[in-house]
Coordinates of C-alpha atoms and ligand atoms in Angstrom, one line a residue:
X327 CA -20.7 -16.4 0.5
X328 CA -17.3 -18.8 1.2
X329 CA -14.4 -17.4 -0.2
X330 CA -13.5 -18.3 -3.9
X331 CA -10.4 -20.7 -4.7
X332 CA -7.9 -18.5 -6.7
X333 CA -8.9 -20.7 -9.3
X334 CA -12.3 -19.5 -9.6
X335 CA -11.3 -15.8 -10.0
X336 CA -8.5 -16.9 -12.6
X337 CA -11.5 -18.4 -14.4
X338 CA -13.7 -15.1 -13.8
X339 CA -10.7 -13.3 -14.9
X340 CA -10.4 -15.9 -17.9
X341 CA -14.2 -15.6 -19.0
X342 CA -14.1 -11.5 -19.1
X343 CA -12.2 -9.0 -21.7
X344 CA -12.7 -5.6 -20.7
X345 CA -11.4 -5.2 -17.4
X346 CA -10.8 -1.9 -15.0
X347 CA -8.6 -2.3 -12.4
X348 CA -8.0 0.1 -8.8
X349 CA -5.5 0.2 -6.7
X350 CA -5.7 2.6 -3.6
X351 CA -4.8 6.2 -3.2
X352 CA -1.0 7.2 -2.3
X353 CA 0.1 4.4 -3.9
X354 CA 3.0 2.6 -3.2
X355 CA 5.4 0.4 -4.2
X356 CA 2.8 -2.9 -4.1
X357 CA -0.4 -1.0 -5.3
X358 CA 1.7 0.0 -8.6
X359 CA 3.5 -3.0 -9.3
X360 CA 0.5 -5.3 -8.7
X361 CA -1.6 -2.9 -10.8
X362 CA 1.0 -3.3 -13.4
X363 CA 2.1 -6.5 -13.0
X364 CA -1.4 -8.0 -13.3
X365 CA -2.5 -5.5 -15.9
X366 CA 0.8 -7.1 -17.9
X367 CA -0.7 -10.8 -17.5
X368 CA -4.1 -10.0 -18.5
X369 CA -3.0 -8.2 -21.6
X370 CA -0.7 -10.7 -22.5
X371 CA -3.9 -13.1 -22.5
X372 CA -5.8 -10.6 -25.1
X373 CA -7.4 -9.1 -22.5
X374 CA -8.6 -5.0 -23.3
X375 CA -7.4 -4.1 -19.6
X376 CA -7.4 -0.1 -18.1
X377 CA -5.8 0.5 -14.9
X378 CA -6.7 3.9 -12.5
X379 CA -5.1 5.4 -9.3
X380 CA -6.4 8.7 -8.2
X381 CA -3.3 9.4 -7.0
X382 CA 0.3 10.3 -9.1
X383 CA 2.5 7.4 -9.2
X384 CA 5.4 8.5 -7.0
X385 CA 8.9 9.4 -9.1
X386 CA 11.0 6.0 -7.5
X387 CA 8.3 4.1 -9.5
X388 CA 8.3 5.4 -12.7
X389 CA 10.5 3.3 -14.3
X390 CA 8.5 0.4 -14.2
X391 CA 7.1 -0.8 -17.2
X392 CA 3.9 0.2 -18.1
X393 CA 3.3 3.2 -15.4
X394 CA 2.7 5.0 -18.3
X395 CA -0.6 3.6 -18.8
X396 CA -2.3 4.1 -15.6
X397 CA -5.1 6.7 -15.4
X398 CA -6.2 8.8 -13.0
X399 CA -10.0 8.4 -14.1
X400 CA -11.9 5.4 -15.8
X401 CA -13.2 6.0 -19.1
X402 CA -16.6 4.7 -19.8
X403 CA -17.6 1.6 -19.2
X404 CA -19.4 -0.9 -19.5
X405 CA -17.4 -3.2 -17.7
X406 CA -16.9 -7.4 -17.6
X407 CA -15.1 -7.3 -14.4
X408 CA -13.5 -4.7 -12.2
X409 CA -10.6 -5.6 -9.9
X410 CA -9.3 -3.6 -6.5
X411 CA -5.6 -4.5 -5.7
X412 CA -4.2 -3.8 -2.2
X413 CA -7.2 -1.6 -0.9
X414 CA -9.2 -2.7 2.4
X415 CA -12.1 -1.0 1.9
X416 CA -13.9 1.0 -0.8
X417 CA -12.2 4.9 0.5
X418 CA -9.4 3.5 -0.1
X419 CA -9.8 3.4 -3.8
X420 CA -10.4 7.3 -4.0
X421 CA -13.0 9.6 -5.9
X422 CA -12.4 7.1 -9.3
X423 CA -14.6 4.3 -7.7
X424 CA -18.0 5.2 -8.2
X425 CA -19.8 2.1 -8.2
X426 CA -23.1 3.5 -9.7
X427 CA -20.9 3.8 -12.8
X428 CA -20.0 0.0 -13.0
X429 CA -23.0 -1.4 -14.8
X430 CA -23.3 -3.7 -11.8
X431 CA -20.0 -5.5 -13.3
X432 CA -18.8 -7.8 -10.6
X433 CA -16.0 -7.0 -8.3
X434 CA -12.7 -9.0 -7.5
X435 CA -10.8 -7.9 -4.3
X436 CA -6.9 -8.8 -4.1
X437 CA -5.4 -7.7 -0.9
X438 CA -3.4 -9.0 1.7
X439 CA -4.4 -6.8 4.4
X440 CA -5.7 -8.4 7.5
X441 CA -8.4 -5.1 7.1
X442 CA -9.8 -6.0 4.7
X443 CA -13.6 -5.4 4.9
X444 CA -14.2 -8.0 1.8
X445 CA -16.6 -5.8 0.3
X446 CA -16.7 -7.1 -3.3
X447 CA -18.2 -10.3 -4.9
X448 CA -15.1 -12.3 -4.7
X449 CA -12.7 -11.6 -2.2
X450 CA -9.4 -12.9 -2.0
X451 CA -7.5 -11.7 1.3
X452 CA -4.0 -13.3 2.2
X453 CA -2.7 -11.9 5.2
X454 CA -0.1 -14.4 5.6
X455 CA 1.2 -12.9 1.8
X456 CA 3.7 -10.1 2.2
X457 CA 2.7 -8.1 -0.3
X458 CA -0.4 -8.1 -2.8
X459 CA 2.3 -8.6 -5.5
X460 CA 2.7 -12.1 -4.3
X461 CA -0.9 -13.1 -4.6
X462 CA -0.3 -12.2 -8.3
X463 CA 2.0 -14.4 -8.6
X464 CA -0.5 -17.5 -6.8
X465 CA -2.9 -16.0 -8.9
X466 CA -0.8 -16.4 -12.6
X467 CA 0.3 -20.4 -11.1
X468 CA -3.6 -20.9 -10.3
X469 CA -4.2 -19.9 -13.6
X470 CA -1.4 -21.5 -15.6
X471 CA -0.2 -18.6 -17.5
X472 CA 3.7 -17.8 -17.5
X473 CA 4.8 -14.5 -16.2
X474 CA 6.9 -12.7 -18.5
X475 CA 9.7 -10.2 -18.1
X476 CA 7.9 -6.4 -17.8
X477 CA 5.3 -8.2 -15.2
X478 CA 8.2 -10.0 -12.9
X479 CA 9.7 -6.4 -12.9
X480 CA 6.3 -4.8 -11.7
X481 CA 5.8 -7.5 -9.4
X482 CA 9.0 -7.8 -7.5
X483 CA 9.0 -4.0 -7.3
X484 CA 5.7 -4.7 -5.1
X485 CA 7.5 -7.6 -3.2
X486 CA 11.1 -5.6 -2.2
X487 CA 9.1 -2.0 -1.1
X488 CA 6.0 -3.7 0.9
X489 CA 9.3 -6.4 2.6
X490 CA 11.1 -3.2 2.4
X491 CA 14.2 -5.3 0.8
X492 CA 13.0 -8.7 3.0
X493 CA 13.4 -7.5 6.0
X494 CA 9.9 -7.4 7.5
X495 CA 8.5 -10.5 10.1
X496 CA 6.3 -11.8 6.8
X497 CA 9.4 -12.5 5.0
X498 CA 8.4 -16.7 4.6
X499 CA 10.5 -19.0 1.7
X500 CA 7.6 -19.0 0.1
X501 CA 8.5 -15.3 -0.3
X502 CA 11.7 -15.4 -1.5
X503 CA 11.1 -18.5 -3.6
X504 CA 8.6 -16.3 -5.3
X505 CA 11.0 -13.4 -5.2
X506 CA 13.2 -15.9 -6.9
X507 CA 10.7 -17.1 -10.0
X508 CA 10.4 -13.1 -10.5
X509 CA 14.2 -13.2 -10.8
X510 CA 14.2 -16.1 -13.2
X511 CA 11.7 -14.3 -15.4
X512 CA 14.2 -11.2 -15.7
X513 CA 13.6 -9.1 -12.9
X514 CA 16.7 -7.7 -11.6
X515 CA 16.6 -7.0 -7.9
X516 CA 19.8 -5.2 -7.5
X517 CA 18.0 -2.4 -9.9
X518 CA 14.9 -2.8 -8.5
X519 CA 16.2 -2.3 -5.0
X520 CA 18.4 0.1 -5.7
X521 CA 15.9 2.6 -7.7
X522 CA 12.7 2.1 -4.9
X523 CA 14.2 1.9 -2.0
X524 CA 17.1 4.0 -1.4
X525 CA 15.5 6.9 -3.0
X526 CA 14.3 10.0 -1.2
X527 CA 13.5 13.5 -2.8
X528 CA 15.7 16.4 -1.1
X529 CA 12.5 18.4 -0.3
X530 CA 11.7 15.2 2.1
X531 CA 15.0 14.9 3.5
X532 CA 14.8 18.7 4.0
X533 CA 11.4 17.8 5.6
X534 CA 12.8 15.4 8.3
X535 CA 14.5 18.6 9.9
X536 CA 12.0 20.2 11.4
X537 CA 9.6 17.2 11.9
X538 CA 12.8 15.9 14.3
X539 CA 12.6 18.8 16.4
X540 CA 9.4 18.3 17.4
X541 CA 10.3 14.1 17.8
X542 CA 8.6 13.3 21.2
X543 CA 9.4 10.3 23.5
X544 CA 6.4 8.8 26.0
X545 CA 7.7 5.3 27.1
X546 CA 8.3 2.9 24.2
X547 CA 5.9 4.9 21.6
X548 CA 7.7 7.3 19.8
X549 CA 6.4 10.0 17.4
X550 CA 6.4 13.2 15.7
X551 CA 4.4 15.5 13.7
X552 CA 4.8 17.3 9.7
X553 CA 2.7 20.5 9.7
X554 CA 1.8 22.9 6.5
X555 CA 3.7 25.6 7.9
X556 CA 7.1 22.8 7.9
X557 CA 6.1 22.4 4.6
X558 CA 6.0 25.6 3.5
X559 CA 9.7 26.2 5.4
X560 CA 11.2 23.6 3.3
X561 CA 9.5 24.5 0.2
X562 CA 7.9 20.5 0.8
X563 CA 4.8 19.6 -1.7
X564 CA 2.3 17.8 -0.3
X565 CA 2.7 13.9 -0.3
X566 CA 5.2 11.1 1.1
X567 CA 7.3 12.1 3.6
X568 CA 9.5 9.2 2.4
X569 CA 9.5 6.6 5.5
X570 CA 10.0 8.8 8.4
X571 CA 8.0 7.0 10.6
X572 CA 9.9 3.4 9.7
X573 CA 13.5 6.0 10.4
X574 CA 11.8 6.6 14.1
X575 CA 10.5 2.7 14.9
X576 CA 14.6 2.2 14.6
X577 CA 15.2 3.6 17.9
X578 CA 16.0 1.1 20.0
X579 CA 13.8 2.6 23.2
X580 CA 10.8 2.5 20.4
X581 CA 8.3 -0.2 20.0
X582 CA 5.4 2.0 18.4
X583 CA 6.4 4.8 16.3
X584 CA 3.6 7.2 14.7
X585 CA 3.5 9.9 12.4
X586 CA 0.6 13.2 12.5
X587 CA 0.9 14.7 9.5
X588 CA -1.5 17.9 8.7
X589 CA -3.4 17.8 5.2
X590 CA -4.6 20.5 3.1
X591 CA -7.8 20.2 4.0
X592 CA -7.6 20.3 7.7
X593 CA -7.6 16.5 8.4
X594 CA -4.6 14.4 9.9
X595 CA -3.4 10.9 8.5
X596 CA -1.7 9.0 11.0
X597 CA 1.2 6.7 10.0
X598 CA 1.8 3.7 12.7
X599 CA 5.1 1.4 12.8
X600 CA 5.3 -0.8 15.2
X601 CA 8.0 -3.9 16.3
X602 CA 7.1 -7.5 14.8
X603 CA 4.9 -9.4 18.0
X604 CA 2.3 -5.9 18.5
X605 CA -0.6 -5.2 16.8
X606 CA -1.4 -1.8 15.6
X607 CA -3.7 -2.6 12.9
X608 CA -6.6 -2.9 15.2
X609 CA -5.7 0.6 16.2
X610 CA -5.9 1.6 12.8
X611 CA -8.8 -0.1 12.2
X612 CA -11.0 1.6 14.9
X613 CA -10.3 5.0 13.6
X614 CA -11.6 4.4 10.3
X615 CA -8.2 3.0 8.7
X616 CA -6.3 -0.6 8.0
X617 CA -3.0 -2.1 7.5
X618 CA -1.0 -4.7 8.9
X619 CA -0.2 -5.7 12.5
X620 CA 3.1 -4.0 12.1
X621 CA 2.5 -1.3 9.4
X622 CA -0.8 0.6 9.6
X623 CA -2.3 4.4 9.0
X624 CA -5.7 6.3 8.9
X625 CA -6.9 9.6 8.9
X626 CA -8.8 11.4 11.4
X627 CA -10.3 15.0 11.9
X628 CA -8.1 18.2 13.2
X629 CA -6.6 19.7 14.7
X630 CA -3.1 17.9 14.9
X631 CA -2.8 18.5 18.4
X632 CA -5.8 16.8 19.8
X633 CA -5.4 14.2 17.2
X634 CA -1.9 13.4 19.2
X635 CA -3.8 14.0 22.6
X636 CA -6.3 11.6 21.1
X637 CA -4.1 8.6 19.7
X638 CA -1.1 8.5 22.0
X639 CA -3.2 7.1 24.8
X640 CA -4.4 4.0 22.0
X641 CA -0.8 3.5 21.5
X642 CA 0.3 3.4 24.9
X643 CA -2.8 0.5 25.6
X644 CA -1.7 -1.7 22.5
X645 CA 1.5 -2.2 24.9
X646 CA -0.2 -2.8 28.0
X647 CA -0.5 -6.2 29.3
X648 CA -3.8 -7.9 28.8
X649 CA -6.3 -6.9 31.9
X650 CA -3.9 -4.4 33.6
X651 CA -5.1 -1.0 34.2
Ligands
MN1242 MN1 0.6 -4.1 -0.1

């Protein structure tokens, strides 16, 4: 099936009223506020509208308008359209995507991962967008419908945390000019900034301590490990370790900077960073994950240490010259 003009799903979006909407587990900063910020346009057009994340929205994001309406389950359907925002594949939506329990109800995908496995019945991928947030914005112009205050909030919330603040290699005019409508529609990015990105809880600056001890160095790739038991030192919970692995890429001897970090239940999601020109989403990719050439993660089975022996080597080959051994 081609891919649908924006257009089309505007009018699929147009002809429907009661519609769920997923954004992927661990949310950040551009699965909230394009959850949000679309969730705010469709209501604003009368539409009856639930949003779900499996996940708890992190603390930096709760002052966004609306958050207080996301669920952690879908209520009962039925269903006129369901839309995934910012997820690659299905997994990525968590346990609250059962689609036995859709009615068949059609699915739109929004992402802008370069991942993406397209796996609904209209897919709209952008990788050249920075963030999903963007598309949103495409998507309300496509439409013709204006974007009001509490959805430019949302929405440039998903723009400055996915650029983090317009500094990442996708940062095009078209991005700032769309940063820039957001403003004009009362989104303050001073605020916005301010309260998403330079926030970090104490228990994960207490966390960075001992993950830095065990910071190892093999040629440009650069990386380090967070284990229960650091957890337990610091008195950590379980969840974002607040950037670390973007703090290590900023080494200027790095090029590749990873991130093992020991779950609960015995598995190992890997975060990978690496410089603007490398590709690590391909990496990612292979072992059952997705991102962006330059930002990309997965999980793997245990134990940590032969998850490190494991992935270092992929790292070291994403910076080896084409057809040298
Ligand atoms: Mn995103």
């Amino acid at each position: 099936m081609p891919s649908p003009s924006l257009s089309e799903i505007a009018g699929v979006l147009a002809a429907s009223r009661r519609i769920l909407m997923f954004t992927h587990v661990s949310p950040d900063g551009d699965a909230i506020g394009s959850l949000l910020g679309l969730g705010w346009l469709l209501r604003e057009q009368g539409k009856d509208v639930t949003m779900v994340d499996a996940d708890p929205v992190p603390p930096e994001l709760l002052f966004l308008p609306g958050v207080e309406r996301i669920a952690n389950q879908p209520p009962e359907g039925p269903w006129d359209v369901i839309v995934a925002l910012d997820a690659s594949d299905i997994p990525r939506l968590g346990s609250p995507f059962q689609p036995a329990r859709l009615n068949g109800a059609p699915l739109i995908t929004i992402d802008h991962h370069v991942t993406n496995l397209r796996f609904g019945a209209y897919n709209w991928v952008d990788p050249s967008a920075a963030a999903t947030a963007q598309i949103i914005v495409h998507l309300a112009d496509a439409w013709g419908i204006p974007i009001t205050k509490p959805a430019a909030i949302c929405l440039l919330a998903g723009l400055v945390t996915d650029t983090r603040g317009f500094r990442t290699s996708n940062v095009t005019i078209d991005v700032l000019a769309t940063a820039m409508r957001l403003m004009e529609s009362g989104a303050d990015l001073a605020e916005i900034s301010e309260r998403t990105l330079n926030y970090k809880p104490l228990a994960a600056i207490r966390l960075w301590g001992p993950a830095l001890e065990q910071l190892q160095v093999r040629g440009p790739v650069i990386w380090t490990h967070v284990t229960r038991a650091m957890r337990e030192q610091v008195q950590a919970p379980d969840g974002s370790d607040s950037g670390l692995v973007s703090f290590l890429l900023e080494a200027p001897e790095a090029s590749i900077a990873a991130v093992f970090t020991e779950k609960p239940n015995g598995r190992v999601e890997v975060s990978l960073r690496a410089r603007p020109g490398l590709n690590i989403a391909d990496v990612a990719l292979a072992l059952g994950g997705g991102g962006h050439p330059q930002a990309a993660g997965c999980s793997v089975d245990g134990p940590l240490a032969e998850a490190e022996v494991r992935i270092i080597p992929l790292l070291l080959a994403v910076l080896e010259p084409e057809g040298r051994s």
